[in-house]
XYZ file of C-alpha atoms in Angstrom:
646
model
C 139.626 159.443 134.691
C 139.715 163.038 134.101
C 142.300 165.328 135.385
C 141.975 165.763 139.252
C 139.942 162.447 139.627
C 141.144 160.135 142.284
C 143.656 157.593 141.090
C 142.532 154.162 140.032
C 143.561 152.473 143.410
C 141.903 155.130 145.212
C 138.666 154.805 143.147
C 138.607 151.006 143.791
C 139.112 151.594 147.512
C 136.117 154.088 147.586
C 133.910 151.311 146.005
C 134.687 148.575 148.232
C 132.443 145.481 147.801
C 132.613 145.732 143.887
C 135.204 143.209 142.804
C 137.408 144.744 140.162
C 139.680 142.712 137.931
C 142.475 144.535 136.140
C 144.616 142.938 133.610
C 147.067 144.054 131.033
C 146.041 141.242 128.788
C 142.932 143.380 127.677
C 145.530 145.957 126.087
C 146.712 143.183 123.866
C 143.373 141.737 122.533
C 143.140 141.428 118.850
C 140.084 143.419 118.139
C 139.406 141.365 114.851
C 138.953 138.422 117.190
C 136.833 139.864 119.923
C 134.494 137.405 121.419
C 133.486 135.944 124.804
C 136.360 133.298 125.131
C 139.059 135.797 124.643
C 137.606 138.319 126.964
C 136.742 135.954 129.732
C 140.235 134.429 129.518
C 141.718 137.920 129.792
C 139.580 138.566 132.797
C 140.403 135.372 134.474
C 136.789 134.287 134.434
C 135.954 130.620 133.731
C 133.841 129.932 130.686
C 129.981 129.999 131.242
C 130.416 132.587 133.970
C 130.415 135.681 131.643
C 128.173 136.818 128.860
C 124.510 136.620 128.702
C 124.091 133.131 129.428
C 123.433 134.168 132.937
C 125.064 130.987 134.289
C 125.827 132.710 137.606
C 128.092 135.789 137.957
C 129.172 137.344 134.790
C 130.529 140.898 134.073
C 128.652 143.746 135.589
C 130.547 146.563 133.777
C 132.309 146.622 130.411
C 134.712 149.631 129.753
C 135.981 150.247 126.260
C 138.292 153.309 126.430
C 139.221 155.000 123.160
C 137.994 151.721 121.573
C 134.692 152.001 119.851
C 135.914 153.402 116.717
C 138.026 150.287 115.892
C 135.181 147.939 114.912
C 132.216 148.355 112.514
C 129.317 149.561 114.790
C 126.920 146.563 114.283
C 129.848 144.104 114.887
C 130.857 145.983 117.946
C 127.392 145.842 119.270
C 127.153 142.037 118.829
C 130.457 141.537 120.259
C 129.696 143.464 123.445
C 126.385 141.642 123.887
C 128.615 138.389 124.337
C 130.541 139.910 127.081
C 128.290 141.756 129.549
C 125.268 140.098 131.231
C 121.852 141.585 130.777
C 121.448 144.724 132.968
C 125.291 145.474 132.947
C 126.612 148.843 132.063
C 128.612 149.511 128.979
C 130.899 152.524 129.378
C 132.790 153.824 126.358
C 134.868 156.911 127.530
C 136.941 158.986 124.985
C 135.171 157.676 122.029
C 136.659 159.478 119.020
C 134.067 161.568 117.457
C 135.832 162.132 114.185
C 137.097 165.625 114.866
C 140.914 166.708 114.953
C 141.351 170.561 114.966
C 143.994 173.066 115.549
C 143.075 176.248 117.450
C 143.395 178.832 116.234
C 143.366 177.426 112.720
C 146.072 178.109 110.321
C 148.336 179.276 113.051
C 151.377 179.633 110.954
C 149.532 182.050 108.586
C 149.262 184.686 111.222
C 153.067 184.442 111.467
C 153.417 185.562 107.902
C 150.546 188.105 108.095
C 148.660 186.481 105.268
C 144.843 186.489 105.319
C 143.490 182.981 104.730
C 139.903 181.580 104.398
C 140.241 178.774 106.942
C 136.741 177.488 106.496
C 136.178 173.831 106.891
C 136.008 171.488 103.957
C 132.690 169.802 103.444
C 133.740 166.393 104.816
C 135.763 163.408 103.773
C 133.851 162.470 100.591
C 136.172 161.853 97.736
C 139.188 163.669 99.202
C 141.409 162.352 96.337
C 139.314 164.241 93.888
C 139.709 167.687 95.684
C 141.148 170.312 93.297
C 144.179 172.243 94.911
C 142.854 175.304 93.082
C 139.651 175.442 95.006
C 141.148 174.842 98.299
C 142.423 177.861 100.456
C 146.273 177.897 100.322
C 149.116 180.215 101.074
C 152.835 180.260 99.921
C 155.407 178.507 101.738
C 158.655 179.829 102.803
C 160.320 178.283 99.897
C 158.611 180.583 97.553
C 156.285 178.212 95.636
C 156.820 175.096 93.569
C 159.564 176.274 91.308
C 163.257 175.430 91.661
C 163.981 174.348 95.140
C 160.845 175.552 96.642
C 159.001 173.342 99.179
C 155.419 173.941 97.469
C 152.318 175.467 98.658
C 151.341 175.255 102.427
C 147.934 173.361 103.024
C 145.311 174.737 105.189
C 144.615 173.192 108.327
C 141.060 172.149 107.141
C 142.584 170.293 104.183
C 145.010 168.538 106.405
C 142.474 167.516 108.870
C 140.110 166.188 106.139
C 142.984 164.119 104.576
C 143.817 162.713 108.211
C 140.177 161.683 108.784
C 139.832 160.196 105.359
C 142.996 158.159 105.979
C 141.662 157.019 109.329
C 138.472 155.636 107.565
C 139.823 154.419 104.239
C 143.281 153.547 105.205
C 143.029 152.268 108.815
C 139.441 151.018 108.698
C 138.257 153.074 111.620
C 134.639 154.159 111.979
C 134.194 157.668 113.046
C 130.459 158.117 112.675
C 129.322 158.307 116.360
C 125.676 158.378 115.432
C 125.993 155.102 113.582
C 127.461 153.469 116.664
C 124.570 154.824 118.706
C 121.966 153.483 116.128
C 123.676 149.970 116.052
C 123.562 149.664 119.829
C 120.038 150.800 119.899
C 119.190 148.280 117.250
C 120.617 145.500 119.287
C 118.641 146.470 122.465
C 121.291 148.529 124.260
C 119.640 151.708 126.013
C 121.777 154.932 125.924
C 121.844 156.331 129.439
C 124.093 159.208 129.064
C 126.508 160.909 126.681
C 128.666 163.902 126.688
C 131.804 165.719 125.283
C 135.177 164.619 126.493
C 137.436 166.491 124.197
C 141.208 166.506 124.474
C 142.422 170.035 124.504
C 146.243 170.081 124.486
C 147.984 173.473 124.835
C 151.625 172.767 125.646
C 152.282 176.453 126.225
C 150.066 176.338 129.222
C 150.713 172.682 130.332
C 154.024 171.241 129.193
C 152.681 167.573 130.245
C 150.686 167.747 126.980
C 153.830 167.825 124.803
C 154.346 163.938 124.600
C 150.662 163.508 123.543
C 150.981 166.320 120.891
C 154.105 164.789 119.588
C 152.428 161.496 119.218
C 149.385 163.116 117.451
C 151.776 164.891 115.148
C 153.462 161.491 114.331
C 150.180 160.182 113.401
C 149.635 163.024 110.962
C 153.120 162.614 109.637
C 152.416 159.081 108.549
C 148.998 159.675 107.321
C 148.733 162.752 105.530
C 151.690 163.470 103.249
C 151.004 160.939 100.393
C 147.484 162.519 99.965
C 148.830 166.139 100.248
C 151.659 165.585 97.960
C 149.351 164.467 95.029
C 147.651 167.919 95.499
C 150.951 169.637 95.146
C 151.200 170.806 98.774
C 154.157 170.730 101.008
C 152.998 168.724 104.196
C 156.561 168.673 105.567
C 156.688 172.282 105.885
C 153.159 172.503 107.491
C 154.193 169.825 110.016
C 157.444 171.651 110.895
C 155.491 174.789 111.694
C 152.955 172.813 113.657
C 155.717 171.373 115.821
C 157.108 174.934 116.494
C 153.715 176.033 117.338
C 152.806 173.220 119.771
C 156.345 173.385 121.298
C 156.011 177.134 122.093
C 156.419 178.252 125.782
C 154.897 181.409 127.184
C 156.911 184.489 126.327
C 159.057 182.974 123.719
C 159.608 184.470 120.155
C 157.214 181.893 118.408
C 154.409 182.956 120.756
C 155.131 186.581 120.330
C 154.938 186.210 116.508
C 151.531 184.569 116.993
C 150.132 187.756 118.406
C 150.021 186.328 121.966
C 147.771 183.290 120.938
C 148.878 179.737 122.144
C 148.358 177.005 119.650
C 146.115 174.054 120.845
C 145.444 170.623 119.424
C 141.816 169.675 120.041
C 140.594 165.978 119.422
C 136.784 165.575 119.647
C 135.681 162.702 121.732
C 132.462 161.741 123.598
C 131.840 159.506 126.544
C 128.924 157.036 126.111
C 127.043 155.151 128.827
C 124.747 152.246 127.909
C 122.812 149.447 129.615
C 123.306 146.038 128.136
C 119.925 144.211 127.286
C 118.952 141.075 129.182
C 119.138 137.948 126.963
C 115.976 136.516 128.484
C 113.720 139.379 128.293
C 111.613 139.991 125.004
C 113.268 142.758 123.109
C 110.010 142.883 120.877
C 107.120 142.814 123.128
C 104.538 143.083 120.356
C 105.114 142.257 116.818
C 103.232 142.366 113.543
C 102.678 139.435 111.257
C 101.291 139.302 107.665
C 98.354 136.848 107.262
C 96.751 135.676 103.927
C 92.950 135.417 104.914
C 91.462 134.778 101.499
C 92.704 134.883 97.864
C 94.263 138.235 97.218
C 93.547 139.388 100.747
C 96.230 140.302 103.219
C 95.831 141.360 106.839
C 98.420 142.776 109.172
C 97.907 141.268 112.651
C 99.444 142.411 116.104
C 100.682 139.553 118.102
C 101.058 140.068 121.836
C 103.801 138.118 123.584
C 103.284 136.389 126.712
C 105.802 135.669 129.475
C 109.120 137.313 130.557
C 111.071 136.167 127.371
C 111.708 133.310 125.075
C 110.787 129.784 126.178
C 113.529 127.365 127.070
C 115.352 126.245 124.070
C 114.297 129.118 121.703
C 115.539 132.368 120.371
C 114.013 135.763 119.591
C 114.807 137.231 116.135
C 114.081 140.842 115.341
C 113.410 141.033 111.563
C 115.315 143.239 109.272
C 114.262 142.067 105.693
C 112.114 139.479 104.198
C 111.598 138.549 100.510
C 108.403 137.796 98.599
C 108.572 134.498 96.498
C 107.168 135.611 93.196
C 106.588 131.986 92.248
C 105.124 129.813 95.102
C 104.136 132.686 97.291
C 102.266 134.511 94.501
C 100.242 131.352 93.791
C 99.213 131.072 97.548
C 98.283 134.846 97.230
C 96.079 134.151 94.231
C 94.656 130.968 95.827
C 96.241 128.816 93.092
C 97.154 125.841 95.347
C 95.830 122.347 95.959
C 95.099 121.680 99.623
C 96.104 118.107 99.022
C 99.639 119.188 98.346
C 102.332 118.128 100.829
C 104.514 120.583 102.814
C 107.039 122.677 100.877
C 109.935 120.943 102.536
C 109.616 118.242 105.224
C 113.252 118.743 106.472
C 112.685 122.193 107.666
C 110.665 123.290 110.728
C 108.006 125.837 109.765
C 107.865 124.589 106.259
C 107.173 120.997 107.270
C 103.927 121.561 108.908
C 102.647 124.751 106.917
C 99.021 124.330 106.343
C 97.595 124.534 102.776
C 94.543 126.689 103.549
C 93.315 130.101 104.769
C 94.174 131.757 106.910
C 97.956 131.218 106.537
C 101.080 133.098 107.472
C 103.389 132.586 104.684
C 106.891 133.352 103.582
C 110.300 131.612 103.994
C 113.018 134.241 103.267
C 113.618 136.430 106.350
C 116.819 137.917 107.758
C 117.329 139.541 111.092
C 119.302 139.634 114.394
C 118.976 137.470 117.451
C 118.005 139.713 120.451
C 117.359 137.436 123.246
C 117.440 133.577 124.111
C 115.529 131.313 126.415
C 117.188 129.043 129.050
C 119.378 126.280 127.754
C 120.600 128.315 124.704
C 124.108 129.516 124.428
C 123.590 133.219 124.596
C 127.197 133.934 123.750
C 126.907 132.038 120.579
C 123.519 133.470 119.537
C 122.737 136.851 120.962
C 123.649 139.591 118.435
C 124.098 136.917 115.617
C 122.822 137.904 112.087
C 120.599 135.114 111.068
C 118.488 134.010 108.019
C 115.124 132.437 108.846
C 112.739 130.205 106.966
C 109.991 131.976 108.337
C 106.854 134.027 107.351
C 106.667 137.837 106.883
C 106.604 139.327 110.531
C 108.625 141.861 112.441
C 109.792 139.303 114.918
C 109.889 135.537 115.366
C 110.699 133.046 118.285
C 112.482 130.082 116.621
C 114.232 126.875 117.679
C 117.811 127.226 116.747
C 118.153 123.428 116.221
C 114.977 123.151 114.233
C 116.632 123.752 110.714
C 114.731 127.080 110.261
C 117.481 129.329 111.445
C 120.956 129.705 109.970
C 123.708 132.000 110.830
C 124.690 134.399 108.024
C 128.457 134.096 107.161
C 130.591 137.061 107.149
C 130.866 139.302 103.968
C 127.100 138.826 103.262
C 124.691 141.639 104.422
C 121.053 141.122 105.521
C 119.542 142.480 102.399
C 121.515 139.811 100.380
C 120.839 136.974 102.764
C 117.148 136.926 102.158
C 117.921 135.496 98.612
C 119.272 132.296 100.111
C 116.241 130.144 99.155
C 116.123 131.547 95.727
C 119.795 130.977 95.011
C 119.562 127.368 96.629
C 116.626 126.786 94.135
C 118.744 128.083 91.181
C 121.526 125.792 92.237
C 119.280 122.779 92.520
C 117.800 123.528 88.952
C 121.415 123.734 87.660
C 122.264 120.241 89.244
C 119.191 118.851 87.655
C 119.862 120.284 84.264
C 123.655 119.353 84.488
C 124.647 120.791 81.265
C 127.973 119.551 79.658
C 130.748 121.903 78.405
C 129.806 123.818 75.451
C 126.278 122.430 75.400
C 123.407 124.908 74.165
C 121.109 125.871 77.058
C 118.066 128.075 76.908
C 116.402 129.215 80.092
C 112.750 130.353 79.547
C 111.753 133.059 81.970
C 114.063 135.709 83.362
C 112.461 136.552 86.625
C 114.204 136.017 89.821
C 114.963 132.229 89.603
C 115.756 132.439 85.937
C 118.237 135.299 86.215
C 119.980 133.302 89.050
C 120.083 130.035 86.911
C 121.552 132.273 84.120
C 124.203 133.718 86.418
C 125.161 130.096 87.730
C 125.227 128.319 84.276
C 126.531 131.005 81.744
C 130.246 130.521 82.618
C 130.009 126.938 81.714
C 127.967 126.761 78.561
C 126.379 128.510 75.552
C 123.318 130.020 77.280
C 120.372 131.665 75.637
C 117.900 133.683 77.922
C 114.154 133.783 76.636
C 111.795 136.415 78.121
C 109.077 138.733 76.651
C 110.407 141.681 78.565
C 113.193 143.581 77.162
C 114.650 144.781 80.439
C 114.919 141.257 81.883
C 116.658 140.066 78.580
C 119.120 142.911 78.807
C 119.753 142.056 82.531
C 120.345 138.413 81.526
C 122.891 139.492 78.958
C 124.598 141.437 81.581
C 124.715 138.261 83.780
C 126.477 136.374 80.982
C 123.849 135.046 78.677
C 125.399 134.683 75.115
C 122.053 135.848 73.543
C 118.594 137.038 74.809
C 115.660 136.147 72.662
C 111.820 136.899 72.790
C 109.684 133.555 72.887
C 108.927 134.299 69.245
C 112.520 134.542 68.303
C 113.239 131.310 70.251
C 110.259 129.458 68.458
C 111.197 130.653 65.148
C 114.838 129.420 65.390
C 113.630 125.996 66.698
C 112.114 124.165 63.620
C 114.017 120.998 64.429
C 115.159 121.980 68.028
C 118.256 123.709 68.708
C 118.927 123.445 72.401
C 120.508 120.469 74.212
C 119.127 121.637 77.485
C 115.945 123.757 78.105
C 114.927 125.137 81.596
C 111.529 126.288 81.974
C 111.171 128.634 84.994
C 108.655 131.170 83.650
C 105.602 129.662 85.175
C 103.591 130.189 81.983
C 101.842 127.031 80.659
C 102.214 128.408 77.013
C 105.872 128.717 77.513
C 106.161 125.028 78.472
C 104.978 124.084 75.014
C 107.598 126.305 73.390
C 110.332 125.019 75.608
C 109.408 121.475 74.565
C 109.513 122.465 70.940
C 112.934 124.029 71.328
C 114.577 121.045 72.849
C 116.749 119.038 70.473
C 116.254 115.359 69.953
C 117.687 113.412 72.849
C 118.094 116.777 74.854
C 116.687 117.473 78.308
C 113.779 119.593 79.460
C 113.966 120.651 83.023
C 110.547 121.713 84.465
C 111.023 123.880 87.488
C 107.846 125.921 87.441
C 104.462 125.132 88.989
C 101.483 125.600 86.670
C 97.853 126.436 87.368
C 95.297 123.770 86.484
C 95.683 121.458 83.587
C 98.639 122.133 81.051
C 98.153 120.848 77.394
C 101.094 119.543 75.528
C 101.565 117.908 72.168
C 103.117 114.543 73.108
C 102.224 112.855 69.710
C 104.553 111.045 67.374
C 107.181 113.822 67.077
C 107.711 113.852 70.854
C 108.156 110.152 71.237
C 110.601 110.021 68.297
C 112.682 112.822 69.887
C 113.508 110.849 73.015
C 113.536 114.133 74.824
C 114.156 113.667 78.604
C 111.676 115.535 80.757
C 113.231 116.210 84.366
C 111.160 117.481 87.180
C 112.920 119.743 89.543
C 112.080 120.978 93.089
C 114.434 122.227 95.730
C 113.181 120.407 98.810
C 115.000 117.169 97.692
C 118.352 116.565 96.233
C 118.584 115.764 92.678
C 119.074 112.025 92.453
C 122.238 112.462 90.386
C 124.119 114.353 93.130
C 122.893 112.565 96.213
C 125.955 110.456 96.417
C 128.313 113.456 96.538
C 126.176 116.403 97.907
C 124.254 117.083 100.985
C 121.761 119.865 101.766
C 124.281 121.409 104.048
C 126.950 121.436 101.306
C 124.219 123.130 98.962
C 123.601 125.726 101.503
C 127.362 126.649 101.836
C 127.623 126.662 98.033
C 124.554 129.084 97.939
C 126.176 131.359 100.513
C 129.317 131.445 98.414
C 127.318 132.546 95.380
C 125.351 135.178 97.243
C 128.692 136.535 98.479
C 130.104 136.668 95.044
C 126.941 137.910 93.183
C 125.433 140.362 95.851
C 122.005 139.568 94.388
C 120.271 142.646 95.775
C 122.675 144.804 93.793
C 122.907 142.601 90.508
C 119.369 141.765 90.012
C 116.489 144.138 89.358
C 114.361 146.102 89.395
C 112.898 145.013 92.820
C 110.382 146.526 95.076
C 111.372 147.947 98.479
C 108.306 147.574 100.682
C 108.273 149.751 103.825
C 106.820 147.620 106.335
C 103.927 144.914 106.140
C 101.269 147.539 105.336
C 102.632 147.756 101.701
C 102.488 143.798 101.205
C 99.276 143.701 99.214
C 100.331 146.298 96.651
C 103.588 144.640 96.215
C 101.852 141.266 95.718
C 99.707 143.031 92.987
C 102.721 144.556 91.392
C 104.713 141.494 91.153
C 101.510 139.821 89.683
C 101.781 141.990 86.855
C 105.379 140.781 86.147
C 106.958 144.200 86.548
C 109.889 143.812 89.197
C 111.742 140.514 89.733
C 110.960 140.502 93.441
C 109.947 142.587 96.498
C 111.810 143.017 99.802
C 109.976 144.014 102.875
C 112.122 146.417 105.029
C 111.283 146.109 108.903
C 111.937 149.329 110.816
C 110.327 150.933 113.926
C 108.730 153.558 111.606
C 107.091 151.163 109.361
C 105.254 149.253 112.084
C 101.612 150.136 112.906
C 101.250 148.549 116.319
C 97.572 148.106 117.556
C 95.717 148.088 114.243
C 94.486 145.408 111.726
C 95.002 146.420 108.124
C 93.686 144.833 105.088
C 95.595 147.277 102.742
C 97.709 150.306 103.037
C 101.323 151.315 102.782
C 103.122 151.204 99.386
C 106.572 150.413 97.856
C 109.537 151.963 96.211
C 111.012 150.540 92.960
C 114.655 149.973 93.305
C 117.231 149.749 90.646
C 120.192 147.371 90.816
C 122.058 149.605 93.247
C 119.631 148.495 95.788
C 118.938 152.043 96.780
C 115.549 153.556 97.235
């Protein structure tokens, strides 16, 4: 409540009929463990009564005072979704807006009569790299850095920059208010109102401000000195002068020396008011889906949703990213599939009944956020969760959380990396089929997406050679741990009698298959993980039979026979997540294509078909959607380097 507002008991009395629960337990919540059970327990509400499950009652108003900067914006939004029921209000008063200033600036300078450029620093980027010579400064009372001097006095702007830098980098606070608003909006919150609620503390006019000013100076005293001392400044003298200034009373000597100005400490805050979205209302009323209508033909269709929300037992997912498979998916795009083929994976809903014919919605690597749920689904456990989906390219989906097509993304993995889950799982399955022994010589033919991932997984445990006609991919393979990188011609020239104990063929090229077989040493293993178009010709004469080479077929939908006694598909998924967390494939692999919306899908398919980038990621954003039109083509893409940027 602002100054002059009624007291809390008075306010409660003026709103009779609204049950208000106050508890000190909320003050002691560990923000790192914020979720429904803790909050409901603190409120004294039984389980199932709060949150978006809508099982009767719930919390109608959530207030987070001076709180929103303590959690990452997206995580804060997800956590708050689990507390308030749909339609409830979320009030975030006194939310720190990342501004702490003294007014007038450099108050102590006017005491000494020096003229100082007190312009603001250009933000908190790389504070440790600031050069003291470039920062405005003035001499301290100690007469400089020589002898017993106290060093130079920093400007207010430099101290404020150091303080905010410490809050973000040292304390892990999140000071970007626009990022908070954007994250809330992405999770379905509606911003109803916002306004400034700055703290302006002037002890000379209001002595009651002194305790808070003292606390703020204590914060500065703990946070700022190490950074400023490295720059050759005297933070202790600066703090001493600020304590004098903020402790000045009207008419005393300190105020007189300040030319009649009173020093104020101004902390920039904002009040934010949101409405919490309903868990059972569609958050994406109409959505777009990509449809393969014929070979090399893609249409973007708008799907109109019916009803007020997801059906019972289903969840709505708003898409963030999806990845194109430049193996299986490209073959479907080209029309190179056999209608008699079975489903891709009989154990996963969506892949178990995928028809092998046009028109088809295809894709199986998508990540997004659960925005609403149907009856019978635990909203507290799902709404706001980041999820991976075995689902086609579309801006939204409605899926069964128990059908196997939906998996929660573990912490430490971003949405962009999560779409690599099927590719990493495939590479891990190939590694299990190959099963190289310590110090065996291994060759991986093809350094596309799957080949690079296989190289990354196997390189630490064997002597691995990467084979690919493209120099950039060979260089990438060496960066991921390959001992050597060869062209197909170099590999063939060095394999007169076979030189590799294990050869893995993931290029998808029928001609590469013959070379891979020729490079396999007698008694070695040739692992086939590619699908080939039409008939494949191999020399399987006397030399092949005498070589006793083992040819192993590999496909990810089934566990390799050799590991079925010790591995399950669930264990393999968990291992794949661990590999993603360690590798961060969107940064380590490249180049890849960034496709802004489904309109650029056809061009991305065609670019991948020319064997340029290793893969393409579709980014879903409001500005990339073209509601209300069918599109056979259009859009474009951006070639991204290993940094993952545009």
